[in-house]
Coordinates of C-alpha atoms in Angstrom, one line a residue:
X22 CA 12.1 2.2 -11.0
X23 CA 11.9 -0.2 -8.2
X24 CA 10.2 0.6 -4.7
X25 CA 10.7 -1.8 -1.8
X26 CA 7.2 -3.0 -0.2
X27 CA 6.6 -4.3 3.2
X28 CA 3.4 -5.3 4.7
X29 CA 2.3 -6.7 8.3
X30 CA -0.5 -8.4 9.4
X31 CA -3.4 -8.9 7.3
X32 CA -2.1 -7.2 4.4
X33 CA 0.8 -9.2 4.5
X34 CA -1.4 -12.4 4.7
X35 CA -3.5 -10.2 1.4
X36 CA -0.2 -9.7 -0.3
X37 CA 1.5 -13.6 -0.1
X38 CA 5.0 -11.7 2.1
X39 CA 6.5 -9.9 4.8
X40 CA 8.5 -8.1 1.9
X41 CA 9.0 -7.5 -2.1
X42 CA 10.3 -5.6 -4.6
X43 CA 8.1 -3.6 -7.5
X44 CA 8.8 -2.1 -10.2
X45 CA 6.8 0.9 -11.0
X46 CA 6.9 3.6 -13.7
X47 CA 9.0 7.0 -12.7
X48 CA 6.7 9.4 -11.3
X49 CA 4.1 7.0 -9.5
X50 CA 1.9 7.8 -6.8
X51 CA 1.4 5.9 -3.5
X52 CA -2.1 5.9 -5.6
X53 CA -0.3 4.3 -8.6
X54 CA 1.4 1.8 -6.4
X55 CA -2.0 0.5 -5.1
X56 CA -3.6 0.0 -8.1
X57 CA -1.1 -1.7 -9.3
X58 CA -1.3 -3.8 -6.3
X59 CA -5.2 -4.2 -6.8
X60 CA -4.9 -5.0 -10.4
X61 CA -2.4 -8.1 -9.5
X62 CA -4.1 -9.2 -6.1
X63 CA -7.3 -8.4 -7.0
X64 CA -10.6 -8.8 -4.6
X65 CA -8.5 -9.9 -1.7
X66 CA -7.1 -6.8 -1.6
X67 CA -8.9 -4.2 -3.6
X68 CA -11.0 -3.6 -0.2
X69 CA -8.4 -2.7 1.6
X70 CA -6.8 0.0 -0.7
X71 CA -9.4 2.0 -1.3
X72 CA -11.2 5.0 0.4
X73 CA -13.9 3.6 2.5
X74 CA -17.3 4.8 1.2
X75 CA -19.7 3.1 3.7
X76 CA -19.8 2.6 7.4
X77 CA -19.6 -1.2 6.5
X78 CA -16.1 -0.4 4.4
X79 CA -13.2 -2.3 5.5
X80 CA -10.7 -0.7 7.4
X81 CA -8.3 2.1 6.3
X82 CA -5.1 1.1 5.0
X83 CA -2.1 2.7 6.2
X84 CA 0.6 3.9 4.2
X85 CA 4.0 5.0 5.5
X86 CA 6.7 6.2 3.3
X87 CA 10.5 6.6 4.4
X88 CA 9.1 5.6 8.3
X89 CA 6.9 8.6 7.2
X90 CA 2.8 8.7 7.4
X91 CA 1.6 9.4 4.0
X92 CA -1.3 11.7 5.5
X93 CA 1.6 14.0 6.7
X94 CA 3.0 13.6 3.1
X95 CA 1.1 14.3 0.3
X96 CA -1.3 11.5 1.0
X97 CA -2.1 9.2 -1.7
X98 CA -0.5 11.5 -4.4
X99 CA 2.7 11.5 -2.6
X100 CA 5.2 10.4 -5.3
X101 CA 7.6 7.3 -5.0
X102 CA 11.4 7.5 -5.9
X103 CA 13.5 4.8 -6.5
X104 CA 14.6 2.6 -3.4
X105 CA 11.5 4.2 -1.7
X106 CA 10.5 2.3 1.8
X107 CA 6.6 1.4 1.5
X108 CA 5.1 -0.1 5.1
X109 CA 1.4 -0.7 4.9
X110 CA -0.8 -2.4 7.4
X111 CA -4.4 -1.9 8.6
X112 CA -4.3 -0.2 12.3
X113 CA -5.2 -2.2 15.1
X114 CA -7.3 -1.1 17.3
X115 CA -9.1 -3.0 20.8
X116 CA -8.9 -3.0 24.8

């Protein structure tokens, strides 16, 4: 099946475009959708996509879904369906 991915800011910078198509196995995970991403964009943005374990860890990666927060969801084990909307972007934060 194919999911539709959009990215802004850095992780669009990480991920080459705005916007692209994937094609994922039936049944995958938002987790299953980033490791698929890590395993093709490797380091760049492996750092990004995964639980921070540290206080130096990067930033949180933010995962909406249909215009709808994955945390709201079924976080990371939410499962995609075909056409599925995927934004993610690391939140922004200053003053």
């Amino acid at each position: 099946m194919q999911v539709h991915v959009r990215s802004v800011g850095l992780i669009k910078m990480l991920l080459g475009a705005a916007e692209r198509d994937v094609v994922v196995p039936e049944g995958t995970t938002v987790a299953g959708l980033l490791y698929q991403l890590r395993q093709e964009y490797g380091e760049r943005f492996s750092p990004y996509s995964m639980e921070p374990d540290a206080a130096s860890a990067h930033a949180p990666l933010r995962v909406l879904v249909n215009g709808r927060d994955i945390a709201a969801l079924g976080g990371t084990q939410t499962v995609l369906g075909e056409g599925d909307d995927v934004l993610m972007f690391v939140p922004i934060a200053g003053g």
